[in-house]
Amino acid sequence: MAEENKNKETQEIEVQDVAGMETASQPEAEKQQENPEKFLKEFNWHNYEEGIDPIDDEKLEEFEKLVEENFVDTLDDEVVTGKVINITDRDAIIDINAKSEGVISLNEFRYNPDLKEGDDVEVLIDVREDATGQLILSHRKARVIKAWERVNKAHDESLVVNGFIKCRTKGGMIVDVFGIEAFLPGSQIDVKPIRDYDAYVGKNMEFKVVKINHEFKNVVVSHKALIEADIEEQKKEIIGQLEKGQVLEGTVKNITSYGVFVDLGGVDGLVHITDLSWSRINHPNEIVELDQKLNVVILDFDESKSRIQLGLKQLSQHPWDALDENLKVGDNVKGKVVVIADYGAFIEVAEGVEGLIHVSEMSWSTHLRSAQDFVNVGDEVEAQILTLDREDRKMSLGIKQLTQDPWTDITSKYPVGSKHKGIVRNFTNFGVFVELEEGIDGLIYISDLSWTKKIKHPSEFTNVGDELEVVVLELDVEGRKLSLGHKQIEDNPWDKYEKDFGVGTKHTAEITEIVDKGATIDFNEDITAFIPQRHLEKEDGSKLKKGEEAEFQIIEFNKEFKRVVASHMVIHKEEEQKIVKQAAKKSAAQNKDNTTTIGDVNADLQALKDKMEGKK
């Protein structure tokens, strides 16, 4: 029907044009007859050759007006509204009031399964006319163009738009807004942290367009921005009424390792982990859970009231105020180890009431150790109250006080001269600390480690953890000091060596080492003697060498400093002196008998000299 109407209108226009042309030709003929020369001179030969008939300007204007009223401009960059006039199995026929109808594939209307004849749709002229003269339209392209116009308008004018959440994506959701896929960041879904993103998929929600990237055709929307304005008003109202000490009801919004964020109805406050409970806790989730409603007290806030410090434990009585009034110093209490430090352990003797056991109060031992050597977190222990300050809420405890002080009967257990076994616990430059039992340590001075060895540091003699036999040398009960000795376990071998290697004794040995200013010889495992350089001289005047065996005489023996000096030279010098003494004695006897002459004496001396020089 529409096509028949258009044909009738076209025929009417063509009839009117012919009539107008006939009317216009009559005055032209009259002008030609009146002045043929002028007519020929002004005749438009170009229009004649091209077959162009002149038309009156008024008729042209009237024709253009009729076209404008009845036909659309079929430009391909403008969105127009058309009407569905027919639907086939594959296409929809759209009338856009042009010379012919347009065709759009039904695939472009999949989002609208209820499309029917008579519906108005927005279309874009994709192809003006195909090979068959058919006008090809696009509804999808028209939707995209219109969608971007609407999105830009919503962004510029801060309008609220409806969108459909299609699916999840990395960092947020994909939302269909006017047919455009927009990105909804996870942080912009709600003012509260989102724990289940999948719960939002398939929902229609209102959004605000917050960002458009025209270059990459990206759109970012926010649902959070819509509710923040309302929340801001609520927040101002709540903050204006805040006062320290005020108790408010809130909802647990977020739980962290350091505390809990509570929503007070549009404004958040923080309950630090130390303000959740009077007792020590490892994590806030031991006390509260997400979305839990609870009462909190306002402890403090800054001038702008943007940071609000809340408390939960302050709503209950302080445990120290409920502590048994009859509890006093000297009483024994039981508790659980809640915290261990290098210097001691904290024991919870009642809920919220803790006492410190210093490491020095865990054992009678004076040996330095860590609290971890005695207790572990969670252990149930019994201790004695050493100090109790209810005003400052402090308590110190002790474990070692539950056992007898080992120094109370020290004189009977460790009398001077008694022998015992102990464990090496520590070294110093001057000695070794040996533990005889828990709480009883004694010191062995480096000089009391060995009778014979010269020790520069205790580590040369023993190791930490070794067991040593000791003798109690001195006992200071008042000063709690014990002096021990190790070498005293055995008799001093130098008492015997003093006799065996006394001055003047002679021994045969081998030169062990040549050293500065002399040499050394080893008489046994304990005694090493030194031979000065000049005492190495042999009878023939040469010097003893390393590995050479000879006879030596002890010329110095010091038991206190363990010093022994020997000489080989005095052996043959002594022989020389002996011969001289014998000759002198013989000479004296001869003088007595008047039988000896000066010549005889000289002969004897000459013989001695020859013997010493090796001539005889």
XYZ file of C-alpha atoms in Angstrom:
616
model
C 0.000 0.000 0.000
C 2.746 2.392 0.880
C 4.453 1.692 -2.430
C 1.192 2.361 -4.360
C 0.785 5.687 -2.531
C 4.333 6.673 -3.398
C 3.742 5.828 -7.112
C 0.569 7.927 -7.167
C 2.369 10.856 -5.581
C 5.197 10.501 -8.102
C 2.733 10.429 -11.005
C 1.010 13.528 -9.681
C 4.325 15.359 -9.452
C 5.286 14.324 -12.995
C 1.883 15.467 -14.379
C 2.284 18.796 -12.637
C 5.784 19.141 -14.105
C 4.549 18.480 -17.671
C 1.737 20.962 -17.260
C 4.145 23.515 -15.977
C 6.465 22.931 -18.913
C 3.605 23.348 -21.400
C 2.514 26.534 -19.734
C 6.038 27.850 -19.768
C 6.554 27.046 -23.476
C 3.723 29.349 -24.636
C 5.327 32.665 -23.616
C 8.672 31.430 -25.035
C 7.050 30.923 -28.477
C 5.480 34.347 -28.306
C 8.910 35.919 -27.547
C 10.419 34.000 -30.474
C 7.820 35.389 -32.899
C 8.152 38.928 -31.611
C 11.966 39.173 -31.951
C 13.538 36.198 -33.792
C 17.056 37.711 -33.876
C 17.185 38.330 -30.147
C 15.791 34.863 -29.519
C 18.465 33.223 -31.640
C 21.169 35.330 -30.025
C 20.129 34.341 -26.482
C 19.175 30.727 -27.292
C 20.886 28.184 -24.942
C 22.333 25.670 -27.329
C 23.893 23.612 -24.484
C 20.546 22.916 -22.828
C 19.118 22.047 -26.244
C 21.926 19.582 -27.016
C 21.662 17.994 -23.530
C 17.902 17.802 -23.723
C 17.404 20.099 -20.717
C 14.110 21.895 -20.646
C 13.995 25.065 -18.580
C 11.610 24.986 -15.620
C 10.179 27.904 -13.753
C 11.878 28.608 -10.372
C 8.559 28.553 -8.556
C 7.827 25.095 -9.925
C 11.283 23.862 -8.828
C 10.759 25.138 -5.305
C 7.356 23.477 -5.172
C 8.850 20.188 -6.393
C 11.672 20.263 -3.821
C 9.157 20.954 -1.096
C 7.081 17.927 -2.072
C 10.203 15.696 -2.085
C 11.305 16.975 1.318
C 7.883 16.274 2.817
C 7.539 12.782 1.397
C 11.081 11.292 1.175
C 14.043 10.963 3.611
C 17.621 11.759 2.723
C 19.305 8.380 2.283
C 22.670 9.363 3.783
C 24.676 6.547 5.351
C 25.923 8.418 8.452
C 22.613 9.372 10.032
C 20.314 7.351 12.249
C 16.644 7.506 11.297
C 13.481 5.934 12.666
C 11.680 3.365 10.548
C 8.575 1.237 10.942
C 8.442 -2.544 10.665
C 5.984 -3.297 7.828
C 6.702 -6.971 7.350
C 8.626 -9.812 9.017
C 9.833 -12.833 7.026
C 11.658 -15.919 8.205
C 15.030 -14.218 7.861
C 14.506 -10.457 7.534
C 12.475 -7.530 8.718
C 11.153 -5.076 6.090
C 11.508 -1.513 7.320
C 9.843 1.584 5.876
C 11.975 4.699 6.371
C 9.836 6.825 3.994
C 12.358 6.534 1.176
C 11.879 5.553 -2.458
C 11.991 1.908 -1.398
C 11.795 -0.146 1.789
C 14.894 -1.411 3.592
C 15.846 -4.904 4.748
C 17.443 -5.865 8.110
C 18.438 -9.388 9.145
C 16.468 -10.709 12.116
C 19.833 -11.590 13.751
C 20.139 -7.916 14.654
C 16.940 -8.194 16.738
C 17.941 -11.238 18.790
C 17.906 -9.085 21.904
C 14.235 -8.263 21.147
C 12.386 -11.531 20.480
C 9.035 -9.695 20.731
C 9.603 -7.586 17.592
C 6.355 -7.246 15.564
C 4.900 -5.344 12.628
C 4.195 -1.696 13.384
C 7.133 -1.320 15.844
C 9.382 1.705 15.411
C 13.094 0.917 15.216
C 16.225 2.986 14.808
C 18.212 2.191 11.708
C 21.291 3.319 9.833
C 21.415 3.198 6.017
C 24.158 0.655 5.386
C 23.888 0.458 1.545
C 21.685 2.912 -0.388
C 20.717 0.401 -3.026
C 22.072 -3.020 -3.865
C 22.152 -4.610 -7.338
C 18.403 -5.171 -7.214
C 17.658 -1.638 -6.105
C 16.966 -2.759 -2.521
C 17.828 -0.375 0.368
C 20.077 -2.168 2.942
C 19.715 -0.929 6.551
C 21.487 -1.751 9.860
C 19.782 -1.742 13.208
C 22.889 -2.901 15.088
C 25.003 0.025 13.873
C 22.197 2.432 14.702
C 22.021 1.006 18.237
C 25.786 1.448 18.688
C 25.704 5.066 17.503
C 22.713 5.892 19.668
C 24.199 3.996 22.589
C 27.399 6.049 22.488
C 25.311 9.226 22.268
C 23.362 8.157 25.351
C 26.493 7.063 27.218
C 28.222 10.376 26.493
C 25.134 12.265 27.581
C 24.897 10.211 30.785
C 28.556 10.914 31.536
C 28.377 14.642 30.760
C 25.129 15.196 32.671
C 25.810 12.665 35.502
C 22.656 10.740 34.652
C 21.716 7.390 36.187
C 21.595 4.534 33.660
C 20.313 0.978 33.868
C 22.589 -1.917 33.031
C 22.640 -5.700 32.993
C 25.573 -7.515 34.617
C 26.570 -10.120 32.049
C 29.547 -11.911 33.623
C 32.626 -11.714 35.803
C 36.014 -10.656 34.501
C 39.421 -9.998 35.979
C 39.074 -7.268 38.575
C 35.331 -6.739 38.206
C 32.232 -7.314 36.060
C 31.041 -6.750 32.458
C 27.842 -4.673 32.249
C 25.585 -4.163 29.210
C 24.627 -0.470 29.055
C 22.578 0.592 25.979
C 24.093 -2.392 24.160
C 27.687 -1.367 25.003
C 29.857 -3.598 27.175
C 31.075 -1.450 30.086
C 33.517 -2.380 32.851
C 32.414 -2.333 36.486
C 35.481 -2.528 38.806
C 35.058 -4.726 41.862
C 35.747 -1.761 44.104
C 32.856 0.156 42.503
C 30.121 -2.412 43.094
C 29.382 -1.421 46.677
C 30.789 0.587 49.547
C 31.282 -2.675 51.434
C 33.913 -5.245 50.441
C 32.432 -7.849 48.080
C 32.955 -11.477 49.098
C 30.772 -13.168 46.419
C 30.973 -11.576 42.968
C 28.967 -14.344 41.339
C 25.886 -13.248 43.285
C 25.688 -10.121 41.085
C 25.827 -11.896 37.715
C 22.483 -11.700 35.859
C 21.176 -8.717 37.841
C 19.878 -5.395 36.542
C 21.283 -2.457 38.505
C 21.575 1.285 38.279
C 24.937 2.793 37.451
C 26.736 6.026 36.910
C 29.124 6.470 33.974
C 32.388 7.578 35.588
C 34.884 7.344 32.722
C 34.913 7.105 28.909
C 37.986 6.410 26.792
C 36.992 7.476 23.282
C 40.229 6.312 21.738
C 39.825 2.704 22.885
C 36.004 2.809 23.150
C 36.090 1.852 26.839
C 33.363 2.738 29.340
C 33.689 2.456 33.131
C 30.586 2.507 35.316
C 30.050 2.570 39.085
C 27.237 1.511 41.340
C 29.121 2.627 44.423
C 29.056 6.261 43.242
C 25.241 6.271 43.429
C 25.100 5.309 47.091
C 28.133 7.314 48.245
C 26.198 10.578 48.028
C 23.518 9.225 50.359
C 26.151 7.736 52.647
C 28.040 11.021 52.758
C 24.946 12.762 54.060
C 24.464 10.046 56.665
C 28.133 10.231 57.584
C 27.990 13.980 58.201
C 24.994 13.511 60.415
C 26.638 10.693 62.412
C 30.046 12.363 62.741
C 28.440 15.555 63.986
C 27.013 13.640 66.935
C 30.174 11.727 67.949
C 31.497 12.055 71.510
C 34.210 10.219 73.430
C 32.752 7.492 75.601
C 29.637 7.217 73.444
C 28.396 3.662 72.878
C 27.124 2.870 69.376
C 25.905 -0.218 67.587
C 27.842 -1.222 64.474
C 28.408 -4.041 62.032
C 31.736 -5.775 61.470
C 32.731 -4.676 57.966
C 36.271 -6.000 57.639
C 38.713 -8.051 59.732
C 42.492 -7.589 59.460
C 45.445 -8.916 61.422
C 45.728 -5.637 63.333
C 42.074 -4.938 64.077
C 38.419 -4.796 63.046
C 36.630 -2.138 60.962
C 33.111 -1.475 62.177
C 30.406 0.262 60.108
C 28.559 2.688 62.361
C 25.919 3.426 59.728
C 27.858 5.177 56.998
C 31.072 5.931 58.858
C 33.764 3.382 59.726
C 35.737 3.058 62.932
C 38.676 0.818 63.870
C 38.827 -1.455 66.902
C 42.523 -2.235 67.371
C 43.348 -5.826 68.278
C 44.481 -4.708 71.738
C 41.051 -3.129 72.358
C 39.050 -6.230 71.465
C 39.677 -8.257 74.614
C 41.373 -7.906 77.986
C 43.064 -11.240 77.239
C 45.787 -11.660 74.651
C 44.568 -12.921 71.254
C 46.481 -13.936 68.137
C 43.911 -12.720 65.579
C 40.691 -10.659 65.768
C 38.642 -13.474 64.231
C 38.949 -15.237 67.596
C 36.551 -12.604 68.982
C 34.337 -11.375 66.107
C 33.123 -12.470 62.669
C 32.054 -10.635 59.508
C 28.620 -8.952 59.497
C 28.340 -9.427 63.259
C 26.448 -6.667 65.054
C 28.030 -5.446 68.277
C 28.208 -2.470 70.607
C 31.431 -0.436 70.668
C 32.583 2.606 72.611
C 34.254 5.640 71.019
C 37.744 5.997 72.487
C 39.078 8.842 70.365
C 38.852 10.573 66.970
C 40.816 13.265 65.146
C 39.627 16.830 64.650
C 38.112 16.058 61.259
C 36.597 12.895 62.771
C 37.725 10.946 59.732
C 39.612 8.497 61.964
C 37.565 6.993 64.744
C 39.143 4.744 67.359
C 36.724 2.276 68.914
C 36.912 -0.166 71.802
C 35.096 -3.380 72.646
C 36.775 -4.593 75.816
C 36.095 -1.243 77.525
C 32.413 -2.201 77.762
C 33.286 -4.886 80.343
C 34.928 -4.581 83.767
C 38.738 -4.617 83.870
C 39.910 -8.077 85.019
C 42.280 -6.554 87.574
C 39.293 -4.988 89.326
C 37.759 -8.438 89.653
C 40.977 -10.092 90.908
C 40.666 -11.927 94.225
C 41.298 -9.406 96.998
C 42.858 -12.079 99.239
C 45.615 -12.814 96.715
C 48.998 -11.678 98.106
C 52.769 -11.992 97.707
C 53.946 -15.503 98.492
C 50.795 -17.212 97.271
C 51.041 -19.876 94.595
C 48.968 -19.443 91.439
C 48.400 -21.487 88.295
C 48.171 -20.084 84.785
C 48.795 -20.583 81.084
C 51.849 -19.333 79.195
C 50.559 -16.788 76.642
C 53.730 -15.014 75.473
C 57.426 -15.918 75.568
C 60.231 -13.379 75.220
C 64.004 -13.704 75.618
C 63.794 -12.161 79.062
C 60.890 -14.247 80.366
C 57.352 -15.514 79.943
C 53.914 -13.967 80.568
C 51.471 -16.164 82.464
C 47.715 -15.512 82.404
C 46.633 -16.316 85.977
C 43.060 -15.071 85.367
C 41.246 -13.811 82.282
C 42.986 -10.563 81.351
C 45.423 -10.728 84.302
C 49.032 -11.587 83.476
C 52.203 -11.963 85.485
C 55.809 -12.001 84.275
C 58.205 -14.791 85.145
C 61.676 -13.421 84.488
C 64.139 -15.974 83.157
C 66.255 -15.508 86.274
C 63.261 -16.686 88.346
C 62.793 -19.883 86.358
C 65.828 -21.730 87.738
C 68.320 -21.483 90.599
C 71.043 -21.851 87.984
C 73.162 -18.769 87.374
C 73.976 -20.025 83.893
C 72.456 -17.670 81.280
C 69.604 -19.352 79.397
C 66.465 -18.409 77.438
C 62.881 -18.682 78.646
C 62.186 -21.147 75.804
C 64.451 -23.630 77.607
C 61.913 -23.880 80.430
C 58.370 -23.276 79.082
C 56.347 -23.180 75.852
C 53.292 -21.149 74.839
C 50.179 -22.930 76.058
C 51.889 -24.709 78.967
C 50.042 -24.808 82.293
C 52.487 -23.790 85.026
C 52.446 -23.136 88.733
C 54.333 -20.149 90.126
C 54.743 -18.071 93.254
C 53.755 -14.390 93.436
C 56.905 -12.328 94.040
C 55.435 -8.806 93.635
C 51.839 -7.581 93.264
C 50.945 -3.985 92.331
C 47.179 -3.631 91.943
C 47.372 0.089 91.230
C 49.763 -0.264 88.288
C 48.296 -3.691 87.473
C 51.634 -5.500 87.502
C 52.606 -8.882 88.890
C 55.900 -10.779 88.913
C 56.104 -14.509 89.436
C 58.733 -17.161 90.094
C 58.997 -20.867 89.415
C 62.264 -21.698 91.138
C 60.791 -20.634 94.478
C 58.655 -23.788 94.415
C 61.827 -25.867 94.917
C 64.445 -25.670 97.674
C 67.417 -23.389 97.152
C 70.341 -25.761 96.531
C 72.667 -23.414 98.422
C 70.843 -23.989 101.730
C 72.768 -27.238 102.412
C 75.773 -26.528 100.228
C 78.331 -27.144 103.015
C 77.118 -30.674 103.602
C 76.799 -31.566 99.920
C 79.988 -29.956 98.649
C 82.543 -29.656 101.488
C 86.053 -28.454 100.693
C 88.166 -31.304 99.384
C 85.232 -33.382 98.143
C 85.344 -34.763 94.605
C 82.441 -34.480 92.125
C 81.554 -34.590 88.420
C 80.184 -31.589 86.557
C 79.264 -30.328 83.074
C 81.296 -27.600 81.350
C 78.793 -24.738 80.738
C 80.895 -21.751 79.738
C 84.403 -20.441 79.070
C 86.151 -17.258 80.075
C 89.714 -16.196 79.397
C 90.616 -17.002 82.977
C 88.773 -20.272 83.512
C 85.883 -22.705 83.065
C 82.393 -22.656 84.646
C 81.234 -26.120 85.628
C 77.659 -26.927 86.722
C 77.535 -29.534 89.494
C 73.711 -29.485 89.621
C 70.856 -27.124 88.752
C 71.735 -23.885 90.533
C 75.250 -24.881 91.646
C 78.034 -23.589 89.402
C 81.723 -23.473 90.205
C 84.758 -21.902 88.563
C 87.961 -23.728 87.632
C 90.769 -21.242 87.112
C 92.935 -21.962 84.093
C 95.895 -22.664 86.384
C 93.914 -25.435 88.087
C 93.184 -27.400 84.911
C 96.499 -29.267 84.565
C 99.670 -29.856 86.599
C 101.872 -30.115 83.571
C 100.322 -28.465 80.484
C 100.739 -24.789 79.809
C 97.200 -23.675 78.759
C 96.572 -20.272 77.196
C 92.758 -20.678 76.856
C 90.377 -23.257 78.401
C 89.161 -24.306 74.927
C 92.588 -25.929 74.427
C 91.820 -28.308 77.285
C 88.052 -29.036 77.187
C 84.764 -28.300 75.356
C 81.369 -26.949 76.401
C 79.206 -29.905 77.390
C 82.122 -32.112 78.460
C 82.036 -33.849 81.818
C 84.923 -33.065 84.175
C 85.975 -34.427 87.528
C 86.567 -31.650 90.014
C 87.647 -31.061 93.586
C 86.081 -28.356 95.779
C 88.910 -25.971 96.655
C 87.028 -23.072 98.283
C 83.399 -22.445 99.316
C 81.864 -18.977 99.918
C 78.294 -19.613 101.117
C 77.433 -15.963 101.673
C 78.753 -14.893 98.270
C 77.375 -18.072 96.626
C 80.748 -18.804 95.048
C 82.409 -22.145 94.549
C 86.067 -22.558 93.531
C 86.915 -25.861 91.885
C 90.019 -27.613 90.614
C 90.546 -30.362 88.068
C 94.247 -31.053 88.323
C 93.855 -31.711 92.071
C 92.077 -34.985 91.232
C 95.587 -36.464 90.845
C 98.780 -35.952 92.836
C 101.126 -33.330 91.562
C 103.636 -35.276 89.418
C 106.149 -32.474 89.922
C 106.540 -33.529 93.559
C 108.096 -36.750 92.264
C 109.874 -35.013 89.409
C 111.537 -32.753 91.955
C 113.417 -35.791 93.270
C 113.973 -37.581 89.994
C 115.089 -34.487 88.112
C 116.644 -32.484 90.866
C 119.633 -30.213 90.307
C 122.760 -32.277 89.641
C 120.981 -35.372 88.400
C 122.162 -36.755 85.085
C 120.021 -38.136 82.260
C 120.615 -39.326 78.725
C 118.328 -37.863 76.069
C 118.140 -36.790 72.435
C 118.055 -33.215 71.181
C 114.375 -32.681 70.228
C 114.478 -29.233 68.689
C 116.940 -26.433 68.037
C 115.385 -23.141 69.174
C 116.470 -19.557 69.649
C 119.309 -19.317 72.138
C 119.588 -23.071 72.552
C 117.708 -26.341 72.199
C 115.056 -28.484 73.915
C 114.953 -32.108 75.036
C 111.957 -34.192 76.185
C 112.690 -36.326 79.219
C 109.049 -37.578 79.326
C 105.505 -36.419 78.448
C 105.550 -33.743 81.144
C 109.128 -32.503 81.345
C 110.760 -30.593 78.522
C 114.139 -29.129 79.423
C 115.915 -26.188 77.854
C 119.654 -26.246 77.031
C 121.263 -22.804 76.655
C 123.428 -22.291 73.573
C 126.788 -22.476 75.367
C 125.748 -25.629 77.227
C 125.421 -27.490 73.932
C 129.219 -27.511 73.594
C 130.793 -30.970 73.380
C 134.162 -31.989 74.763
C 135.848 -31.397 71.392
C 134.399 -27.866 71.193
C 131.651 -28.595 68.622
C 127.861 -28.175 69.296
C 125.222 -30.817 69.681
C 122.753 -31.046 66.796
C 119.052 -32.042 66.478
C 118.564 -35.789 66.931
C 121.999 -36.259 68.569
C 121.936 -38.188 71.843
C 124.101 -37.170 74.797
C 124.236 -37.071 78.563
C 122.835 -34.000 80.320
C 122.935 -32.676 83.819
C 120.062 -30.710 85.412
C 121.344 -27.295 86.402
C 117.917 -25.713 87.317
C 114.534 -27.168 88.450
C 111.548 -24.880 89.328
C 108.426 -26.833 90.345
C 106.192 -23.756 90.626
C 106.892 -22.475 87.091
C 107.595 -25.949 85.687
C 110.982 -24.812 84.408
C 113.870 -27.269 83.840
C 117.294 -26.292 82.475
C 119.960 -28.881 81.541
C 123.550 -28.802 80.300
C 125.868 -31.118 78.409
C 128.904 -28.934 78.748
C 129.138 -29.331 82.515
C 129.498 -33.096 82.056
C 132.984 -32.879 80.504
C 133.888 -29.715 82.433
C 133.177 -31.614 85.614
C 135.518 -34.378 84.472
C 138.193 -31.812 83.825
C 137.810 -30.333 87.278
C 137.916 -33.825 88.789
C 141.257 -34.589 87.114
C 142.654 -31.266 88.298
C 141.554 -32.023 91.839
C 143.094 -35.509 91.702
C 146.400 -34.121 90.376
C 146.475 -31.498 93.071
C 145.739 -34.099 95.701
C 148.533 -36.364 94.399
C 150.929 -33.436 94.286
C 150.174 -32.591 97.861
C 150.914 -36.148 98.934
C 154.240 -36.166 97.087
C 155.256 -32.890 98.650
C 154.583 -34.421 101.968
C 156.942 -37.288 101.165
C 159.474 -34.875 99.616
C 159.682 -37.139 96.687
C 157.889 -35.029 94.202
C 159.791 -32.531 92.140
C 158.603 -29.582 90.143
C 159.323 -31.531 87.015
C 156.970 -34.302 88.139
C 154.127 -31.856 88.686
C 154.710 -30.289 85.323
C 154.702 -33.730 83.741
C 151.338 -34.547 85.322
C 149.827 -31.267 84.117
C 151.196 -31.870 80.643
C 149.629 -35.346 80.570
C 146.235 -33.890 81.628
C 146.487 -31.281 78.916
C 147.303 -33.892 76.291
C 144.349 -35.997 77.382
C 141.986 -33.053 77.077
C 143.362 -32.246 73.636
C 142.917 -35.886 72.560
C 146.588 -36.622 71.997
C 146.495 -39.697 74.144
